[in-house]
Amino acid sequence: MEIPSKYDPKRVEEHWYAYWSEHDYFSSKPDEREPYTIVIPPPNVTGVLHMGHMLNNTIQDVLIRRARLLGKNACWVPGMDHASIATEAKVVAKLKAEGVDKSKLSREEFLKHAWDWTNEYGGVILQQLKKLGCSCDWDRTKFTMDDDMSASVIKVFVDLYNKGLIYRGYRMVNWDPEAKTTLSDEEVIYEERQGNLYYLSYAIEGSDEKVTIATTRPETILGDTAICINPNDERYHHLRGKKAIVPICDRVIPIIEDDYVDVEFGTGCLKVTPAHDENDKNLGDKHNLEVVDIFNEDGTLNSYGLHYNGKNRFVVRKEISKELEEKGYLVKTEQHINKVGTSERTKAVIEPRLSDQWFLKMENLAKPAIEGVLETKDVKLYPSKFENTYRHWMENIRDWNISRQLWWGQQIPAYYFGDGKDDFVVAETPEEALELAKARNSNIQQSDLRQDSDVLDTWFSSWLWPISVFGGILEPDNEEVNYYYPTSDLVTGPDILFFWVARMIMSGYEYRGKRPFENVYLTGLVRDKQRRKMSKSLGNSPDALKLIENFGADGVRVGLLLSSAAGNDLLFDEALCQQGANFTNKIWNAFRLVKGWEVADLPQPQASQKGIDWYQAKLNKTLVEIEDHFSKYRISDALMASYKLVWDDFCSWLLEIIKPEYQKPIDRATHKEVLRLFEENLILLHPFMPFLTEEVWQHIAERTPEEALIVANWPETEEVDNALIANFDFAAEVISGIRTIRKEKNIPQKDALELFMLNTEGMDNQMDAIILKLGNISKMEAVDSSLDGALTYRVKSNEYFIPISGAIDVEAEIAKITEELNYTKGFLKSVEKKLSNKRFVDNAPEQVVTMERKKAADAEAKIETLEKSLASLK
């Protein structure tokens, strides 16, 4: 194949992705090899590729490609989450734009629209992941609403219900008025917001007395059913047994006593609204208070809201506070910072609401999951700092509200047949439900059964993901789940450590008796250079596909990983992608250089032989480092070690050492070895840069599909020759010294120089050939004393001399050094003057004084060097 002069990422990416797919390299079937399994955190079916997905899936692809190179049976299962709230919102918005109201549709009609939307727009993200180079087994793609996945969810619900772990309860829940559904506690984000504290005056029935009560939500007074005082608060002893009148609605309510009231907060009097506050609900239950719900499901007020009926709660807050002021009920208003619960999905302010919901008891399910992560380390979190977060959540776990008032999702398999609280059965199918109902009442017909209209929380399907994708719920002993489960690694974000990771661990122990994965790698959040979270509203989230178009998939992958450390936020900068693209071009140009050399049957130069021996030792040492980084999930460090090896050691040093003279051939032995080392480099880089490496690999030699880089063998670690590496490092410093003198004195590389060494004790001359070649040294020997008329530099305790007669204008060099010496002496004098000033030393900040002392020491060292250089020239 002809080697193009420029690397073309678009052509290369399309070609090799099609080649890999055509030859089924991503496909996995159970066999005798060790499995290596990753299940993708299923992105929302509504989603499009963003920077978080790019980072997360790049890391997964690095791990899966390396496992393939290690000879494991690598299986990466892709898929999507049906995302009840997000998808239903998209479908409702689409219908609204078409003039269709969801409330006018039957469930079946709405679900048809939802499936049409999903089939048309859903799954875009999986196609985008292919552009990034993700090597998923696409034949295994799962969707949480697939028939078998839904059947698994229903089976688990029935099983947990039969175990007494799922129950139905009338509870105060988190209500999202925008999505019109409940949320679990974990889906509520609390934010500090500036609000007001309204002091309201309530009249005491049958007297002229009034009592003042402070509230942050004046609109809820219309749902008040009591006033509560602390029995130990002497200020209000006279109110015992009396009644108060709620402003505006004139409802007469009792004054009750309870220790719950904080005498220090507000006025020490508390209004009790059992329908709209969890603590008030507890007080209401304890004192048998009436419950008055003033809100509709969309957050507007209902008929209990009187003349505010149908108005939004926040509009009413403004209007009722004005009415209260006009009618003399508003005593005063104070600014107040309040913690407000908001919906993670819709950002709407959450409304506490009483509702019949389904709950899952979590305490016993959590125990093995706490033990597996925190005690036995059966599941390991990287970085381990997240164990504290995990512990806090798991040890304070509450029952999980698993029902949602939506239509898109798995419909709860509870069937009602009467008006009584317990007139229902739970079964996997309507037929089984009828059998169970008939056992309770033999006259019941199928038509008498009404299935619960709610669906299950989306997380209730994805918590089974590592088991259900392999059919492990419906067929617990099938070949696939027995082979691939437990999976190997999970790569995800710390923001869903509880939502998803902890719950998968719980379901794994409950349904398989085993952990779902061995290691959890928690990535950081992607932020911009100013540490702001990426968001559409800030306009700081780059178009992921545009980045791939501009920098190539490998450039973007390298850019992301160079800035990403486990669990630390990634500060993304497009310049990092440019760095990745530059690295791609560097490797491509290095390959073109090597392949462009003419090869001849010549003896191998000593410099080339030593250079190859050194690079092999350096590669062995780097491989050990890379293995260590991978074992600790330091993926960025593994890439950086590979990057430095190839850019610095291979391109900057080895290729210079072996490069033949201009228009002369290279010897066959060296050429063969350098191509072998190039191939080793490509294998190490392949997990990070799959497209470029496969392209170069296939250009190096004619390959069969079985010899493709994607299925090559990861190199074995060998004993590291540290002495050889140390010798080269010393030689490199010697060469750098020669290069510095050439640069400073404008001596061309083509002009040969002589090099003399004083104090060669401990030196090894095996690298001399490399020093002679790279330094263009015509003569190199040891001397017993300093040389006059020579430029000098030191490497450790050795001193090196380069005679410069003829090479430079001595008079001009003396003048240049003298000028620099005089300037440095003047600079030192000014610093010493400052330091001799006692007032300055006593009063200036310590770091300023330290800096001045360092300036003085540096100037003294420079003066000594300049004086030596001057002496050697005179």
C-alpha positions in Angstrom: 0.0 0.0 0.0 1.2 3.5 -0.8 1.8 5.6 2.3 0.0 8.9 2.0 2.1 12.0 2.9 -0.6 13.2 5.4 -2.6 11.3 7.9 -6.3 11.5 7.0 -8.3 10.6 10.2 -11.7 10.6 8.5 -10.7 8.1 5.8 -8.7 5.9 8.2 -11.5 5.8 10.8 -14.2 4.9 8.3 -12.0 2.2 6.7 -10.8 0.4 9.8 -14.1 0.6 11.7 -15.8 -1.1 8.8 -12.9 -3.7 8.6 -13.2 -4.5 12.3 -17.0 -4.8 12.1 -16.8 -7.0 9.0 -14.4 -9.4 10.7 -16.4 -9.6 13.9 -13.5 -8.6 16.2 -15.9 -7.0 18.6 -18.1 -10.2 18.8 -17.9 -12.4 21.9 -19.2 -15.9 22.5 -18.5 -18.1 25.6 -15.4 -20.3 25.1 -12.5 -21.7 27.0 -10.7 -18.3 27.4 -10.9 -16.1 30.5 -13.8 -13.6 30.0 -13.3 -9.9 30.4 -16.7 -8.2 30.6 -17.9 -4.6 30.7 -21.6 -3.6 30.6 -22.0 0.0 29.3 -23.8 2.4 31.6 -26.8 2.6 29.4 -27.3 6.2 28.1 -30.8 7.6 28.0 -32.5 6.7 24.7 -33.1 10.5 24.4 -29.4 11.3 24.7 -26.8 12.6 22.2 -23.1 12.3 22.7 -21.7 14.8 25.2 -18.2 15.2 26.8 -19.1 13.0 29.8 -20.1 10.1 27.4 -16.9 10.7 25.4 -14.7 10.4 28.5 -16.6 7.4 30.0 -16.7 5.4 26.8 -13.1 6.2 25.8 -12.0 4.7 29.1 -14.2 1.6 28.6 -12.8 1.1 25.1 -9.2 1.4 26.4 -9.9 -1.3 28.9 -11.7 -3.6 26.5 -9.1 -3.3 23.7 -6.3 -4.0 26.1 -8.2 -7.1 27.4 -8.5 -8.3 23.8 -4.7 -7.8 23.3 -4.1 -9.8 26.5 -5.9 -12.7 24.9 -9.0 -12.5 27.0 -12.5 -13.0 25.6 -13.5 -9.4 25.7 -17.2 -8.7 25.8 -18.5 -5.1 25.9 -22.3 -5.0 26.1 -23.9 -1.8 24.7 -27.4 -0.6 25.3 -29.8 2.2 26.2 -32.1 3.1 29.1 -35.7 3.9 28.4 -35.5 7.0 30.7 -39.2 7.2 31.7 -39.3 10.9 32.8 -37.0 12.3 30.0 -38.6 10.3 27.2 -42.2 10.9 28.3 -41.4 14.6 28.4 -40.0 14.5 24.8 -43.0 12.6 23.5 -45.5 14.9 25.3 -43.7 18.0 23.9 -43.7 16.5 20.3 -47.5 15.7 20.6 -48.2 19.2 22.0 -46.4 20.7 19.0 -48.7 18.7 16.8 -51.7 19.9 18.7 -52.3 16.6 20.6 -53.0 16.6 24.3 -51.7 13.5 26.2 -54.7 13.6 28.5 -57.0 13.0 25.5 -55.1 9.8 24.5 -55.5 6.3 25.9 -52.5 4.6 27.4 -52.1 2.3 24.3 -52.3 5.3 21.9 -49.7 7.2 23.9 -47.3 4.2 24.1 -47.6 3.8 20.3 -46.4 7.4 19.9 -43.6 6.8 22.5 -42.4 3.7 20.6 -42.6 5.6 17.3 -40.5 8.4 18.8 -38.0 5.9 20.3 -37.6 4.0 16.9 -37.1 7.3 15.0 -34.9 9.3 17.3 -33.7 7.0 20.0 -30.3 5.3 19.9 -28.6 8.1 18.0 -25.9 8.0 20.7 -24.9 4.4 20.0 -24.2 5.3 16.4 -22.1 8.3 17.6 -20.1 6.0 19.9 -18.9 4.1 16.8 -17.4 7.4 15.5 -15.3 7.5 18.7 -14.0 4.0 18.0 -16.0 2.1 20.7 -15.5 -1.7 20.1 -18.8 -2.9 21.6 -20.4 -6.2 20.6 -23.2 -4.4 18.8 -25.1 -7.7 18.2 -25.7 -7.7 22.0 -27.3 -4.2 22.1 -30.0 -4.2 24.8 -32.8 -1.7 25.6 -34.3 -1.6 29.1 -37.8 -1.9 27.4 -36.9 -5.0 25.3 -39.5 -7.7 25.9 -37.0 -10.0 27.8 -35.7 -7.0 29.9 -39.2 -5.9 30.9 -40.1 -9.5 31.7 -37.0 -9.6 34.0 -38.1 -6.4 35.8 -41.7 -7.8 36.3 -40.4 -11.1 37.6 -38.2 -9.4 40.1 -41.0 -7.1 41.3 -43.3 -10.1 41.9 -40.4 -12.0 43.6 -39.7 -9.1 46.0 -43.4 -8.6 46.7 -43.7 -12.3 47.6 -40.7 -12.0 49.9 -42.5 -9.2 51.7 -40.0 -6.6 50.6 -42.3 -4.6 48.3 -45.3 -2.9 49.9 -47.9 -0.3 49.1 -48.1 2.7 51.4 -49.9 6.1 51.7 -46.9 8.3 52.3 -45.5 11.8 51.9 -43.5 11.6 48.6 -41.4 14.0 46.5 -43.7 15.2 43.8 -42.4 16.7 40.5 -45.2 19.0 39.3 -43.7 19.3 35.9 -43.2 15.6 35.1 -46.3 14.9 37.3 -44.7 11.9 39.0 -43.1 11.0 42.3 -39.3 10.9 42.7 -37.1 8.9 45.0 -35.2 10.9 47.7 -32.0 10.4 45.6 -33.5 12.1 42.6 -34.1 15.4 44.6 -31.3 17.9 44.5 -31.3 20.5 47.4 -30.2 24.1 46.6 -29.8 27.1 48.8 -32.1 29.8 47.6 -32.9 33.3 48.8 -36.5 33.6 49.9 -38.7 35.3 52.5 -40.0 34.5 56.0 -43.5 35.9 56.3 -44.8 36.7 59.8 -48.6 36.2 59.8 -51.2 37.1 62.4 -53.9 34.4 63.3 -56.8 35.5 65.5 -57.6 33.4 68.6 -61.3 32.3 68.5 -63.6 34.2 70.9 -61.1 36.9 71.9 -59.2 39.9 70.5 -55.9 38.2 71.0 -53.7 37.2 68.0 -50.8 34.9 67.6 -48.0 35.4 65.1 -46.6 32.6 63.0 -43.6 32.6 60.6 -43.7 30.7 57.3 -41.7 30.6 54.1 -44.8 29.4 52.1 -47.8 31.7 52.8 -49.9 30.0 50.0 -50.0 26.8 52.2 -52.0 28.6 55.0 -55.1 27.5 53.0 -54.2 23.9 54.0 -53.5 24.6 57.7 -55.4 22.3 60.1 -53.7 23.2 63.5 -51.3 25.5 65.3 -48.6 23.8 67.4 -46.8 25.2 70.5 -44.2 23.7 72.7 -45.7 22.6 76.0 -42.6 24.0 77.8 -42.9 27.4 76.2 -44.3 29.6 79.0 -45.2 32.4 76.5 -48.1 30.3 75.1 -49.4 28.4 78.2 -52.5 30.6 78.1 -53.4 29.3 74.6 -53.8 25.6 75.7 -57.0 24.1 74.5 -58.0 27.2 72.5 -58.6 27.5 68.7 -57.3 29.9 66.1 -58.8 31.2 62.8 -56.8 30.8 59.6 -56.5 34.1 57.7 -58.5 34.5 54.4 -60.2 31.0 54.5 -61.5 31.6 58.1 -61.1 27.9 59.0 -61.2 27.3 62.8 -58.3 25.1 63.8 -57.1 23.6 67.2 -54.0 24.7 69.0 -52.0 21.6 69.9 -48.9 21.0 72.0 -45.8 19.0 71.0 -42.1 18.9 71.9 -41.3 18.9 68.1 -41.7 22.7 68.0 -38.4 24.6 68.2 -39.0 27.5 70.6 -36.0 29.4 69.1 -37.2 29.4 65.5 -39.5 32.2 64.2 -42.0 33.0 66.9 -42.1 29.5 68.5 -45.6 28.9 67.1 -45.9 26.5 64.2 -48.6 26.3 61.6 -49.4 22.6 60.7 -50.2 21.7 57.1 -50.2 17.8 57.1 -50.8 17.6 53.3 -47.7 19.6 52.3 -44.8 18.9 54.7 -43.5 15.6 56.0 -42.9 16.7 59.5 -46.4 18.3 59.6 -47.8 15.0 58.4 -46.1 13.2 61.3 -47.6 15.7 63.7 -51.0 15.3 62.0 -50.9 11.5 62.4 -49.9 11.8 66.1 -52.7 14.3 66.8 -55.4 13.0 64.4 -55.6 16.2 62.4 -57.6 16.8 59.2 -55.6 16.7 56.0 -56.4 19.4 53.4 -54.5 19.1 50.1 -54.6 22.4 48.3 -52.6 21.5 45.2 -53.4 19.9 41.8 -50.8 17.5 40.4 -49.3 20.3 38.2 -48.6 22.6 41.1 -51.6 24.8 40.6 -54.1 25.4 43.5 -57.4 23.4 43.6 -60.8 24.4 45.0 -59.4 24.5 48.5 -57.3 27.5 47.2 -60.6 29.5 47.0 -60.2 32.4 44.6 -56.7 31.2 43.7 -58.1 28.0 42.1 -56.2 27.1 39.0 -53.3 29.5 39.6 -49.6 28.4 39.8 -48.2 28.1 43.4 -45.5 30.7 42.9 -47.9 33.2 41.4 -50.2 32.6 44.4 -47.3 33.2 46.8 -46.9 36.7 45.5 -50.6 37.4 45.3 -51.6 36.0 48.7 -48.8 37.9 50.5 -50.2 41.1 49.0 -53.7 40.1 50.1 -52.5 39.3 53.6 -50.8 42.7 53.8 -53.9 44.5 52.5 -56.1 42.8 55.1 -53.7 43.4 58.0 -52.6 39.8 58.5 -48.9 40.3 57.4 -46.9 41.6 60.4 -43.5 41.7 58.7 -41.3 40.0 56.0 -37.6 39.0 56.5 -35.2 37.7 54.0 -34.4 34.0 54.6 -32.1 31.5 52.9 -33.9 28.2 52.5 -32.9 24.7 51.2 -35.2 24.0 48.3 -35.6 20.5 46.8 -35.5 20.4 43.0 -36.1 17.6 40.5 -32.8 16.2 39.1 -34.5 15.7 35.7 -36.9 18.7 35.2 -35.3 21.2 37.7 -38.9 21.9 39.0 -39.2 22.7 42.7 -40.4 19.5 44.4 -43.8 19.5 46.2 -44.2 17.2 49.2 -47.4 15.3 48.5 -49.4 12.5 50.1 -50.0 9.6 47.8 -50.4 5.9 47.5 -47.1 4.6 46.2 -45.1 1.3 46.0 -42.0 1.0 48.1 -39.1 -1.4 48.3 -37.7 -2.2 51.8 -33.9 -1.6 51.5 -32.4 -2.3 54.9 -31.8 -6.1 54.4 -30.9 -5.7 50.7 -28.2 -3.1 51.7 -26.4 -5.3 54.3 -24.5 -7.6 51.9 -23.8 -4.6 49.6 -22.2 -2.7 52.6 -20.2 -5.8 53.5 -19.0 -6.5 49.9 -17.7 -3.0 49.3 -16.5 -1.8 52.8 -15.5 -5.0 54.6 -14.5 -7.8 52.3 -13.6 -5.5 49.4 -15.3 -8.0 47.1 -16.1 -4.9 45.0 -13.4 -2.3 44.8 -14.0 1.4 44.2 -11.4 3.5 42.4 -10.5 6.0 43.8 -11.2 4.6 47.2 -12.2 8.0 48.6 -15.7 7.3 47.4 -16.1 4.5 50.0 -17.0 7.2 52.5 -19.8 8.5 50.3 -21.0 5.0 49.7 -20.9 4.2 53.4 -23.0 7.4 54.2 -25.7 6.5 51.7 -25.9 2.9 52.5 -25.9 3.2 56.3 -28.7 5.9 56.1 -30.7 4.1 53.4 -34.5 4.7 53.3 -37.1 2.6 51.6 -37.1 3.2 47.8 -40.2 4.7 46.3 -40.3 2.6 43.1 -43.6 3.8 41.5 -43.9 6.6 39.0 -47.0 8.3 37.7 -46.1 7.8 34.0 -47.0 5.6 31.1 -43.6 5.0 29.5 -42.0 2.1 31.4 -42.8 -1.2 32.9 -46.3 -1.1 34.2 -46.6 -2.3 37.8 -47.9 -5.9 37.9 -50.6 -5.2 40.6 -54.2 -6.0 39.7 -57.1 -4.5 41.7 -60.5 -6.2 41.9 -62.4 -4.4 44.6 -62.6 -1.2 46.6 -60.9 -2.4 49.7 -57.3 -1.4 50.6 -56.0 -4.9 50.2 -58.2 -5.9 47.2 -55.3 -6.5 44.8 -52.9 -9.3 43.7 -49.4 -9.2 42.3 -48.6 -11.5 39.4 -46.3 -11.6 36.3 -49.3 -12.0 33.8 -53.0 -11.1 33.8 -53.8 -14.8 33.6 -51.8 -15.6 36.8 -53.4 -12.5 38.5 -56.8 -14.0 37.7 -55.9 -17.3 39.3 -54.7 -15.5 42.5 -57.8 -13.3 42.6 -60.1 -16.3 42.1 -58.5 -17.9 45.2 -59.8 -14.8 47.1 -63.1 -14.5 45.3 -64.2 -17.3 42.9 -66.7 -15.0 41.1 -64.0 -12.7 39.7 -63.6 -12.5 35.9 -60.7 -11.2 33.9 -62.7 -8.1 33.1 -63.0 -7.3 36.8 -59.2 -6.9 37.1 -57.7 -3.4 36.8 -53.9 -3.2 36.4 -52.1 -0.4 38.4 -51.6 2.5 36.1 -48.2 3.5 37.4 -44.9 2.4 36.0 -41.7 1.4 37.8 -38.8 3.8 38.4 -36.3 3.6 35.5 -33.6 2.6 38.0 -35.7 -0.4 39.0 -34.9 -1.8 35.5 -31.3 -0.7 35.3 -30.3 -2.0 38.7 -30.6 -5.5 37.1 -28.5 -4.5 34.0 -25.4 -6.8 34.5 -27.7 -9.8 35.1 -30.6 -9.1 32.7 -28.4 -8.4 29.6 -27.2 -12.0 29.9 -30.7 -13.4 30.6 -29.8 -14.2 34.2 -33.2 -13.3 35.7 -35.4 -15.3 33.3 -32.9 -18.2 33.0 -30.7 -18.1 36.1 -28.6 -21.0 35.0 -28.0 -20.2 31.3 -24.5 -20.5 29.7 -24.1 -16.8 29.1 -24.7 -15.5 32.6 -22.6 -18.4 34.1 -19.7 -17.4 31.8 -19.8 -13.6 31.7 -21.2 -12.8 35.3 -19.7 -11.4 37.5 -18.5 -8.8 35.0 -15.0 -7.4 35.3 -15.0 -3.6 35.4 -17.7 -0.9 35.6 -16.8 2.7 34.4 -19.2 5.3 35.5 -19.6 8.7 37.2 -19.7 9.3 40.9 -23.0 11.1 40.6 -24.8 7.8 40.1 -22.8 5.9 42.7 -26.0 5.4 44.8 -28.7 5.6 42.0 -27.2 2.9 40.0 -23.9 1.3 41.3 -25.0 0.6 44.8 -28.4 -0.8 43.6 -26.7 -3.1 41.1 -24.5 -4.4 43.9 -27.6 -5.1 46.0 -29.5 -6.8 43.2 -26.3 -8.8 42.3 -26.1 -10.3 45.8 -29.8 -10.8 46.0 -30.3 -12.6 42.6 -26.9 -14.2 41.9 -25.3 -14.4 45.4 -22.3 -12.7 43.8 -21.0 -9.2 43.1 -22.0 -7.7 39.7 -18.5 -6.5 39.0 -15.1 -6.6 40.6 -13.9 -3.0 40.1 -15.8 0.3 39.8 -13.8 3.1 38.1 -15.4 6.4 38.9 -14.5 9.1 36.4 -14.6 12.8 37.2 -17.0 15.3 35.8 -16.0 17.2 32.7 -15.6 20.9 33.4 -14.3 23.8 31.3 -11.0 25.6 31.9 -12.8 27.9 34.4 -13.9 24.8 36.4 -17.5 25.3 35.4 -19.7 22.3 34.7 -20.4 21.7 31.0 -23.9 22.8 30.2 -26.0 24.0 27.2 -27.1 27.1 29.1 -23.5 28.3 29.6 -22.6 27.4 26.0 -19.4 25.8 27.2 -20.0 22.3 26.1 -18.3 21.6 22.8 -20.0 19.5 20.0 -18.5 16.1 20.5 -18.8 15.1 16.9 -17.3 18.4 15.7 -14.3 17.7 17.9 -13.8 14.3 16.2 -14.2 16.0 12.8 -11.5 18.6 13.7 -9.0 16.6 15.6 -9.7 12.9 14.6 -11.1 10.3 17.0 -7.6 9.4 18.3 -6.7 13.0 18.9 -9.9 13.5 21.0 -9.4 10.3 22.9 -5.8 11.3 23.8 -6.9 14.8 24.6 -9.6 13.6 27.0 -7.4 11.1 28.8 -4.4 13.4 29.1 -6.5 15.6 31.4 -8.4 12.9 33.3 -7.5 11.4 36.6 -9.8 8.9 38.3 -12.4 10.6 40.4 -11.0 14.1 39.8 -12.9 16.5 37.6 -11.5 16.9 34.1 -10.7 20.4 33.0 -11.3 20.1 29.3 -9.5 22.3 26.9 -9.6 21.9 23.1 -5.8 22.5 23.1 -5.5 19.0 24.6 -7.3 17.5 21.6 -4.8 19.5 19.4 -2.0 17.9 21.5 -3.6 14.5 20.7 -3.8 15.3 17.0 -0.1 16.5 17.1 0.9 13.1 18.6 -1.0 11.3 15.9 0.9 13.3 13.2 4.2 12.7 15.1 3.8 8.9 14.9 2.6 9.0 11.3 5.7 11.1 10.3 8.0 8.8 12.2 6.6 5.9 10.4 7.0 7.6 7.0 10.6 8.4 7.9 11.4 4.8 8.8 9.7 3.3 5.7 11.3 5.9 3.5 14.8 4.8 4.2 16.6 2.7 1.6 17.7 -0.6 3.1 21.0 -2.3 2.2 23.2 -5.2 3.4 25.6 -3.2 5.5 27.3 -3.9 8.9 25.3 -2.6 11.8 26.9 0.6 13.3 27.7 0.3 17.0 25.6 3.4 17.8 22.5 1.7 16.3 23.1 -1.5 18.1 23.5 0.3 21.5 20.5 2.5 20.7 18.3 -0.5 20.0 19.5 -2.3 23.2 18.8 0.8 25.2 15.3 1.4 23.7 14.3 -2.2 24.3 15.4 -1.8 28.0 13.4 1.5 28.2 10.3 -0.2 26.6 10.6 -3.0 29.1 10.8 -0.5 32.0 7.8 1.5 30.7 5.8 -1.6 30.2 6.2 -2.4 33.9 5.0 1.1 34.7 2.0 0.8 32.4 1.0 -2.5 33.9 1.2 -0.9 37.3 -0.9 2.1 36.2 -3.6 -0.2 34.7 -3.7 -2.3 37.8 -4.6 0.9 39.8 -6.9 2.3 37.1 -4.6 5.2 36.5 -5.5 5.2 32.8 -4.2 8.8 32.2 -0.9 7.8 33.7 -0.7 4.7 31.5 -1.3 6.9 28.4 1.3 9.5 29.6 3.9 6.8 30.1 3.3 5.5 26.5 3.2 9.0 25.1 6.6 9.9 26.6 8.1 6.6 25.5 7.1 7.1 21.9 7.5 10.9 21.6 10.7 11.4 23.7 12.5 8.1 23.6 11.6 6.6 20.3 11.1 9.7 18.0 13.5 12.2 19.7 16.3 9.7 20.6 16.2 6.3 18.9 15.3 7.5 15.4 18.1 10.1 15.7 20.6 7.5 16.8 19.9 5.0 13.9 19.1 7.6 11.2 21.5 7.0 8.2 23.5 9.8 6.8 21.8 12.0 4.2 20.9 10.1 1.0 22.6 6.9 2.3 21.0 3.6 3.1 20.3 2.0 6.5 21.6 -1.4 7.4 19.1 -4.3 7.2 19.5 -5.5 10.8 18.8 -2.0 12.3 15.8 -1.4 10.0 14.3 -4.8 10.9 14.7 -4.1 14.6 13.4 -0.6 14.5 10.2 -1.8 12.7 9.8 -4.5 15.4 10.1 -1.9 18.1 7.7 0.3 16.2 5.2 -2.6 16.3 5.7 -2.9 20.1 4.9 0.8 20.4 1.7 0.4 18.3 0.5 -2.4 20.5 1.0 -0.3 23.7 -0.8 2.7 22.0 -3.6 0.7 20.4 -6.1 0.9 23.3 -5.7 4.7 23.3 -5.4 5.3 19.6 -7.0 2.4 17.8 -7.4 3.9 14.3 -3.9 5.4 13.7 -2.2 2.3 15.2 -4.1 -0.1 13.0 -3.4 2.0 9.9 0.4 2.0 10.6 0.4 -1.7 11.6 -1.2 -2.7 8.3 1.3 -0.5 6.3 4.3 -2.1 8.0 3.6 -5.5 6.5 1.0 -7.5 4.6 -1.4 -8.9 7.2 -4.1 -11.5 7.2 -7.3 -10.7 9.2 -5.9 -13.0 12.0 -2.8 -10.7 12.1 -4.7 -7.4 12.6 -3.4 -5.2 15.4 -6.8 -5.3 17.2 -6.1 -9.0 18.0 -2.3 -8.9 18.3 -0.5 -10.0 21.5 0.2 -7.6 24.4 3.9 -7.7 25.1 5.2 -9.8 28.1 7.1 -7.9 30.8 10.8 -8.8 30.9 13.6 -8.1 33.3 14.6 -4.4 33.1 18.3 -3.5 32.5 18.4 -0.5 34.7 22.2 -0.1 34.4 21.9 0.3 30.6 19.1 2.9 31.0 21.3 4.8 33.6 24.3 4.8 31.2 22.1 6.1 28.4 20.6 8.8 30.6 24.2 10.0 31.5 25.2 10.0 27.8 22.0 12.0 26.9 23.1 14.7 29.4 26.5 14.8 27.8 24.9 15.2 24.3 22.5 17.8 25.6 25.5 19.8 26.9 27.1 19.7 23.5 23.9 20.8 21.8 23.5 23.7 24.3 27.0 25.0 23.4 26.3 24.6 19.7 23.0 26.6 20.1 24.5 29.3 22.3 27.6 29.8 20.1 25.8 29.3 16.8 28.1 26.4 15.9 26.3 24.4 13.0 25.7 20.6 13.6 27.7 19.8 10.5 30.9 21.3 12.0 32.6 18.5 14.0 33.9 19.3 17.5 36.4 17.7 19.9 35.3 16.7 23.4 37.6 16.2 26.4 36.6 14.8 29.8 38.1 15.5 33.2 37.4 13.0 36.0 35.9 10.0 34.1 35.7 7.8 37.2 32.6 5.6 37.1 32.0 6.4 33.5 31.0 3.6 31.1 32.2 4.0 27.5 29.6 1.7 25.9 27.5 4.8 24.9 30.5 6.6 23.3 29.4 5.7 19.8 26.1 7.4 20.4 27.8 10.5 21.9 30.1 10.7 18.9 27.3 10.4 16.4 24.6 12.7 17.9 27.2 15.3 19.1 29.1 15.1 15.8 32.3 14.7 17.8 35.5 14.0 15.8 37.7 13.2 18.8 36.7 12.2 22.3 39.3 11.5 25.1 40.0 11.9 28.8 42.4 14.5 30.2 44.1 15.0 33.5 43.6 18.8 33.9 41.5 21.6 32.7 41.9 22.8 29.1 42.6 26.5 28.3 40.7 28.2 25.5 37.8 25.8 25.7 34.1 26.0 26.6 33.1 23.9 29.5 30.1 22.3 31.2 29.5 19.7 33.9 27.5 16.4 34.0 27.4 15.2 37.6 31.1 15.2 38.8 32.5 15.1 35.3 33.8 18.2 33.5 33.7 18.4 29.7 35.7 20.7 27.5 35.1 21.7 23.9 38.1 23.6 22.3 36.6 26.5 20.3 39.6 27.9 18.4 38.3 28.5 14.9 34.8 27.5 15.8 33.8 31.0 17.2 35.1 34.6 17.3 36.9 34.6 20.6 37.1 38.4 21.0 33.4 38.7 20.4 32.6 35.9 22.9 34.9 37.6 25.5 33.0 40.9 25.0 29.6 39.1 25.2 30.5 37.2 28.5 32.0 40.4 30.0 28.9 42.4 29.3 26.7 39.6 30.9 29.1 39.4 33.9 28.9 43.1 34.6 25.1 43.1 34.3 24.8 40.2 36.8 27.2 41.8 39.3 25.1 45.0 39.2 22.0 42.9 39.7 23.6 41.1 42.7 24.6 44.5 44.2 21.0 45.8 44.1 19.6 42.6 45.7 22.3 42.6 48.4 21.4 46.3 49.2 17.8 45.3 49.7 18.7 42.4 52.0 21.0 44.6 54.0 18.1 46.8 54.8 16.9 45.6 58.3 13.5 47.2 57.9 12.8 45.3 54.7 14.0 42.0 56.1 11.9 42.4 59.3 8.7 43.7 57.7 8.4 42.1 54.3 6.5 38.7 54.0 8.7 35.7 54.6 8.2 34.4 51.0 9.3 37.7 49.6 12.6 37.7 51.6 13.2 34.1 50.7 12.8 34.9 47.0 15.3 37.8 47.3 17.8 35.5 49.0 17.3 32.9 46.1 17.9 35.7 43.6 21.2 36.5 45.3 22.4 32.9 45.4 21.5 32.4 41.7 23.4 35.5 40.7 26.5 34.4 42.7 26.4 31.0 41.0 26.0 32.6 37.5 28.9 35.0 38.2 31.2 32.0 39.1 30.3 30.2 35.9 30.8 33.3 33.7 34.2 34.1 35.3 35.3 30.5 34.6 34.2 30.8 31.0 36.0 34.1 30.7 39.2 32.6 32.2 39.2 29.7 29.8 39.0 32.1 26.8 41.8 34.4 27.8 
